[in-house]
Coordinates of C-alpha atoms in Angstrom, one line a residue:
M1291 CA 91.7 115.5 94.1
R1292 CA 95.0 116.2 92.4
S1293 CA 95.1 119.7 93.9
V1294 CA 94.5 118.3 97.4
L1295 CA 97.3 115.8 96.9
E1296 CA 99.7 118.6 95.7
R1297 CA 98.8 120.8 98.7
M1298 CA 99.4 117.9 101.1
A1299 CA 102.8 117.2 99.5
R1300 CA 103.8 120.9 99.7
L1301 CA 103.2 120.8 103.5
G1302 CA 106.1 118.5 103.8
R1303 CA 104.8 116.8 107.0
P1304 CA 106.3 113.5 108.0
P1305 CA 104.1 110.5 107.1
L1306 CA 102.1 109.2 110.0
H1307 CA 103.7 105.8 109.8
S1308 CA 107.1 107.4 110.5
L1309 CA 105.9 108.7 113.9
P1310 CA 105.3 106.9 117.3
P1311 CA 101.6 106.1 117.7
D1312 CA 100.9 108.9 120.1
Q1313 CA 102.4 111.5 117.8
A1314 CA 100.7 110.0 114.8
R1315 CA 97.3 110.3 116.6
A1316 CA 98.1 114.0 117.5
A1317 CA 99.1 114.7 113.9
Y1318 CA 96.0 113.1 112.4
Q1319 CA 93.8 115.0 114.9
A1320 CA 95.4 118.3 114.0
G1321 CA 94.6 117.9 110.3
A1322 CA 91.3 116.0 110.7
E1323 CA 88.9 119.0 110.0
V1324 CA 91.0 121.1 107.6
L1325 CA 89.0 120.0 104.6
E1326 CA 85.7 119.1 106.3
V1327 CA 82.4 120.8 105.6
P1328 CA 81.3 123.2 108.4
R1329 CA 80.2 121.5 111.6
A1330 CA 76.5 121.1 111.6
E1331 CA 74.6 122.3 114.7
L1332 CA 72.3 119.5 116.0
A1333 CA 69.6 119.5 118.6
R1334 CA 71.4 117.0 120.8
V1335 CA 75.1 116.2 121.2
E1336 CA 76.3 114.5 124.3
D1337 CA 79.2 112.4 125.6
L1338 CA 78.6 109.1 127.3
H1339 CA 80.4 105.9 128.3
I1340 CA 79.7 102.4 127.2
P1341 CA 80.8 99.4 129.3
A1342 CA 83.1 96.8 127.8
R1343 CA 83.3 93.1 128.7
D1344 CA 86.5 93.5 130.7
G1345 CA 85.2 96.4 132.8
A1346 CA 86.6 99.2 130.7
S1347 CA 84.4 102.3 130.1
L1348 CA 84.5 103.3 126.5
P1349 CA 84.0 107.0 125.6
A1350 CA 81.3 107.6 123.0
R1351 CA 79.4 110.6 121.6
L1352 CA 75.7 110.7 120.8
Y1353 CA 74.3 112.9 118.0
A1354 CA 70.6 113.5 117.2
P1355 CA 69.1 115.9 114.7
T1356 CA 66.0 116.4 116.8
L1357 CA 64.8 115.8 120.4
D1358 CA 62.1 113.4 119.2
A1359 CA 62.0 110.0 120.9
G1360 CA 62.2 106.9 118.9
L1361 CA 64.9 107.9 116.4
P1362 CA 66.6 105.0 114.6
L1363 CA 70.2 104.5 115.7
L1364 CA 73.5 104.0 113.9
L1365 CA 76.7 102.9 115.8
F1366 CA 79.6 104.5 114.0
L1367 CA 83.1 103.1 114.1
H1368 CA 85.9 105.5 113.0
G1369 CA 88.8 104.7 110.7
G1370 CA 92.5 105.1 111.3
G1371 CA 94.1 101.7 110.8
F1372 CA 93.0 100.6 114.3
T1373 CA 95.8 102.8 115.6
I1374 CA 94.8 106.5 115.1
G1375 CA 91.4 108.3 114.8
S1376 CA 88.8 109.0 117.5
V1377 CA 85.4 110.4 118.1
A1378 CA 86.9 113.9 117.7
T1379 CA 88.4 113.2 114.2
H1380 CA 85.1 112.0 112.9
D1381 CA 82.8 114.5 114.6
V1382 CA 81.9 116.5 111.5
L1383 CA 81.2 113.3 109.6
C1384 CA 78.9 111.9 112.3
R1385 CA 77.0 115.1 112.5
E1386 CA 76.3 114.9 108.7
L1387 CA 75.2 111.3 109.0
A1388 CA 72.8 112.2 111.8
R1389 CA 71.5 115.2 110.0
L1390 CA 71.1 113.7 106.6
G1391 CA 70.1 110.2 107.8
R1392 CA 67.5 111.6 110.2
C1393 CA 68.8 109.3 112.9
M1394 CA 70.7 109.1 116.1
V1395 CA 74.4 108.3 115.7
V1396 CA 76.6 107.0 118.5
S1397 CA 80.3 107.3 117.6
L1398 CA 82.6 105.0 119.7
D1399 CA 86.1 105.5 120.9
Y1400 CA 87.1 101.9 120.8
R1401 CA 90.5 101.1 122.2
L1402 CA 93.5 101.5 119.8
A1403 CA 96.6 99.6 119.0
P1404 CA 99.4 99.0 119.8
E1405 CA 98.3 99.5 123.4
H1406 CA 95.3 97.3 122.7
R1407 CA 95.9 94.8 119.9
F1408 CA 93.5 92.6 118.0
P1409 CA 90.8 91.6 118.9
T1410 CA 90.2 94.3 121.5
A1411 CA 88.7 96.7 118.9
V1412 CA 86.4 93.9 117.7
H1413 CA 85.2 93.2 121.3
D1414 CA 84.7 96.9 122.0
S1415 CA 82.6 97.4 118.8
W1416 CA 80.4 94.4 119.5
D1417 CA 80.0 95.2 123.2
A1418 CA 78.9 98.7 122.2
L1419 CA 76.4 97.4 119.7
R1420 CA 74.8 95.0 122.1
W1421 CA 74.7 97.7 124.8
L1422 CA 73.0 100.2 122.5
A1423 CA 70.5 97.6 121.5
A1424 CA 69.7 97.0 125.2
Q1425 CA 69.7 100.7 126.1
A1426 CA 68.1 102.2 123.0
T1427 CA 64.9 103.2 124.7
Q1428 CA 66.7 104.9 127.6
L1429 CA 68.8 106.9 125.1
G1430 CA 65.6 108.0 123.2
A1431 CA 66.2 105.7 120.3
D1432 CA 64.2 102.9 118.6
G1433 CA 65.8 99.6 119.4
S1434 CA 64.0 97.9 116.5
R1435 CA 65.8 100.1 114.0
L1436 CA 69.6 99.7 114.5
A1437 CA 72.5 99.9 112.0
V1438 CA 76.3 99.7 112.2
G1439 CA 78.7 101.6 110.1
G1440 CA 82.3 102.8 109.8
D1441 CA 85.0 103.9 107.5
S1442 CA 88.3 102.0 106.6
A1443 CA 89.3 100.1 109.8
G1444 CA 85.9 101.1 111.2
G1445 CA 84.3 99.6 108.1
T1446 CA 86.1 96.3 108.9
L1447 CA 84.7 96.5 112.5
A1448 CA 81.3 97.3 111.2
A1449 CA 81.3 94.3 108.8
V1450 CA 82.5 92.0 111.6
S1451 CA 79.9 93.4 114.0
A1452 CA 77.2 92.8 111.4
L1453 CA 78.1 89.1 111.3
L1454 CA 78.3 88.9 115.1
A1455 CA 74.8 90.5 115.2
R1456 CA 73.5 87.9 112.8
D1457 CA 74.9 85.1 114.9
A1458 CA 73.4 86.5 118.0
G1459 CA 70.0 87.1 116.5
L1460 CA 70.2 90.9 116.7
A1461 CA 68.5 92.3 113.7
L1462 CA 70.1 95.2 111.9
A1463 CA 68.6 97.4 109.3
L1464 CA 71.9 98.2 107.6
Q1465 CA 75.7 97.8 107.6
L1466 CA 77.1 101.0 106.2
L1467 CA 80.6 100.1 104.9
I1468 CA 82.9 102.9 103.8
Y1469 CA 86.0 101.6 102.0
P1470 CA 86.3 98.7 104.5
G1471 CA 89.4 96.6 104.8
T1472 CA 88.5 92.9 104.3
T1473 CA 91.6 91.0 103.2
A1474 CA 94.2 89.2 105.3
H1475 CA 97.3 90.1 103.3
Q1476 CA 96.6 93.2 101.2
D1477 CA 97.4 91.3 98.0
T1478 CA 94.7 92.5 95.6
P1479 CA 95.7 94.3 92.4
S1480 CA 94.6 97.7 93.7
H1481 CA 97.1 97.4 96.6
T1482 CA 99.8 97.3 93.9
R1483 CA 98.2 99.8 91.6
F1484 CA 97.8 102.5 94.3
A1485 CA 100.7 101.6 96.6
H1486 CA 102.2 105.0 96.7
G1487 CA 101.2 108.7 96.6
L1488 CA 97.5 108.6 97.2
V1489 CA 96.8 109.5 100.9
L1490 CA 96.8 105.9 102.1
D1491 CA 99.9 104.0 100.9
Q1492 CA 101.5 100.6 101.3
P1493 CA 104.0 101.7 104.0
A1494 CA 101.1 103.2 106.1
I1495 CA 99.0 100.0 105.8
A1496 CA 101.9 97.8 106.8
W1497 CA 102.6 100.0 109.8
F1498 CA 98.9 100.1 110.9
F1499 CA 98.6 96.4 110.8
E1500 CA 101.9 95.8 112.5
Q1501 CA 100.6 97.8 115.4
Y1502 CA 97.2 96.0 115.4
V1503 CA 97.7 92.4 114.4
G1504 CA 101.3 91.6 113.4
H1505 CA 102.1 88.6 111.1
G1506 CA 100.9 85.7 113.3
P1507 CA 97.8 83.4 112.9
E1508 CA 95.5 86.4 113.8
R1509 CA 96.0 87.5 110.2
E1510 CA 93.8 84.6 109.1
D1511 CA 91.1 85.4 111.6
W1512 CA 87.9 86.5 109.9
R1513 CA 87.4 89.1 112.5
F1514 CA 90.5 90.8 111.0
A1515 CA 89.7 89.9 107.4
P1516 CA 85.9 89.5 106.9
L1517 CA 86.5 88.0 103.4
L1518 CA 87.7 84.9 105.2
A1519 CA 84.4 84.5 107.0
H1520 CA 83.0 81.0 106.1
D1521 CA 79.4 82.2 105.6
L1522 CA 77.9 85.6 105.0
E1523 CA 74.3 84.5 104.6
G1524 CA 71.8 86.3 106.7
A1525 CA 73.9 89.4 107.3
A1526 CA 72.3 92.8 107.4
P1527 CA 71.7 94.6 104.1
A1528 CA 74.8 96.5 103.0
W1529 CA 75.5 99.9 101.5
V1530 CA 79.1 99.9 100.4
A1531 CA 80.9 103.2 99.5
L1532 CA 84.4 102.9 97.8
A1533 CA 87.0 105.3 96.4
E1534 CA 88.2 104.5 92.9
L1535 CA 91.9 105.4 93.6
D1536 CA 92.3 103.5 96.9
P1537 CA 94.3 100.4 97.7
L1538 CA 91.2 99.0 99.4
V1539 CA 88.9 99.3 96.5
D1540 CA 89.3 95.8 95.1
E1541 CA 88.6 94.1 98.5
G1542 CA 85.6 96.3 99.0
V1543 CA 84.2 95.1 95.7
D1544 CA 85.1 91.5 96.5
Y1545 CA 83.3 91.7 99.9
A1546 CA 80.2 93.3 98.3
D1547 CA 80.2 90.5 95.7
R1548 CA 80.5 87.8 98.4
L1549 CA 77.6 89.4 100.3
R1550 CA 75.5 89.5 97.2
A1551 CA 76.3 85.9 96.4
A1552 CA 75.2 84.9 99.9
G1553 CA 71.8 86.5 99.2
V1554 CA 72.4 89.7 101.1
P1555 CA 70.9 92.9 99.6
V1556 CA 73.8 95.1 98.6
D1557 CA 74.1 98.6 97.1
I1558 CA 77.6 99.7 96.1
E1559 CA 78.8 103.2 95.1
I1560 CA 82.3 103.7 93.7
Y1561 CA 83.2 107.4 93.8
R1562 CA 85.4 108.2 90.8
G1563 CA 88.7 110.1 90.8
V1564 CA 89.0 110.2 94.6
T1565 CA 91.3 108.5 97.1
H1566 CA 90.9 107.0 100.6
E1567 CA 89.8 109.6 103.2
F1568 CA 87.9 111.6 100.5
I1569 CA 84.7 111.6 102.6
K1570 CA 86.4 114.0 105.0
M1571 CA 87.3 116.5 102.3
G1572 CA 84.0 118.2 101.6
R1573 CA 85.4 121.7 101.4
A1574 CA 87.5 120.7 98.4
L1575 CA 85.7 117.7 96.8
P1576 CA 82.1 117.6 95.5
E1577 CA 82.4 113.8 95.7
A1578 CA 82.6 114.1 99.5
R1579 CA 79.4 116.1 99.7
Q1580 CA 77.8 113.7 97.3
F1581 CA 78.8 110.8 99.6
H1582 CA 77.2 112.6 102.5
Q1583 CA 73.9 112.9 100.6
D1584 CA 74.1 109.3 99.4
A1585 CA 74.9 107.9 102.9
G1586 CA 72.1 109.9 104.4
R1587 CA 69.7 108.5 101.8
A1588 CA 70.8 104.9 102.4
L1589 CA 70.2 105.4 106.1
R1590 CA 66.8 106.9 105.6
Q1591 CA 65.8 104.1 103.3
A1592 CA 67.0 101.4 105.6
F1593 CA 65.2 103.0 108.5
A1594 CA 62.1 103.7 106.5
T1595 CA 62.1 107.3 107.4
D1596 CA 62.0 108.7 103.8

């Protein structure tokens, strides 16, 4: 991990938060697969569109490891501070989740800030989950075995979607939360301890959230900060993956603790010695490859395919 950080520093590229959003997206895309494992070949990969409540058509990509009908289905929501990231930046990861989880994965291009501020990403994620539940059979999936997951901002959206699913009576087998953001004000000790120099830093977090939610009353909305949700009882079982050297690690632990206290089954893995974004560094970090295996196992167990 130290070697990765040193190589990143030697490149001397401007930090993403110093760029306009469109340039930040292009820069993130350009580096998205530099340290990824090789792209897995799957039996089925196809692009589709999912309708949103306001009439928008949201791009998405479907991955399946086989052509068999009745595969369980994971909706995946990418990270990027609600401002950058896309289906393309998380293509390799979603292929690994489909391959190792033995499930269909649908990765969603929810709309990004600042063009689309809070709660658009929440609405898009929930609209996609409801649509997939209704269309599962037509897609070749098993609508009785659904899960939602995501990394970072996508982990936030996955946690929120799991609560919305509970409220709507939509049963989920799993919420796969990868270093999710869950606090309103980024005031846990790990935000201070890892504020600078470790991939995701305090200036970047502040910039992302300025684009997405600002400093108004939306900050206190549980759909931005799931730790503020009044009741977590009855949410889907959770598998929570965290990075030890990450500003978000404390709030991930806090959210896992609150889920467990509410009677939700929770498994948590804290990957030692790695930073935010480590899951996309499989060429360099054995911990990333271990994460892939662990996440695949969690999906298989939740879907009862093991």
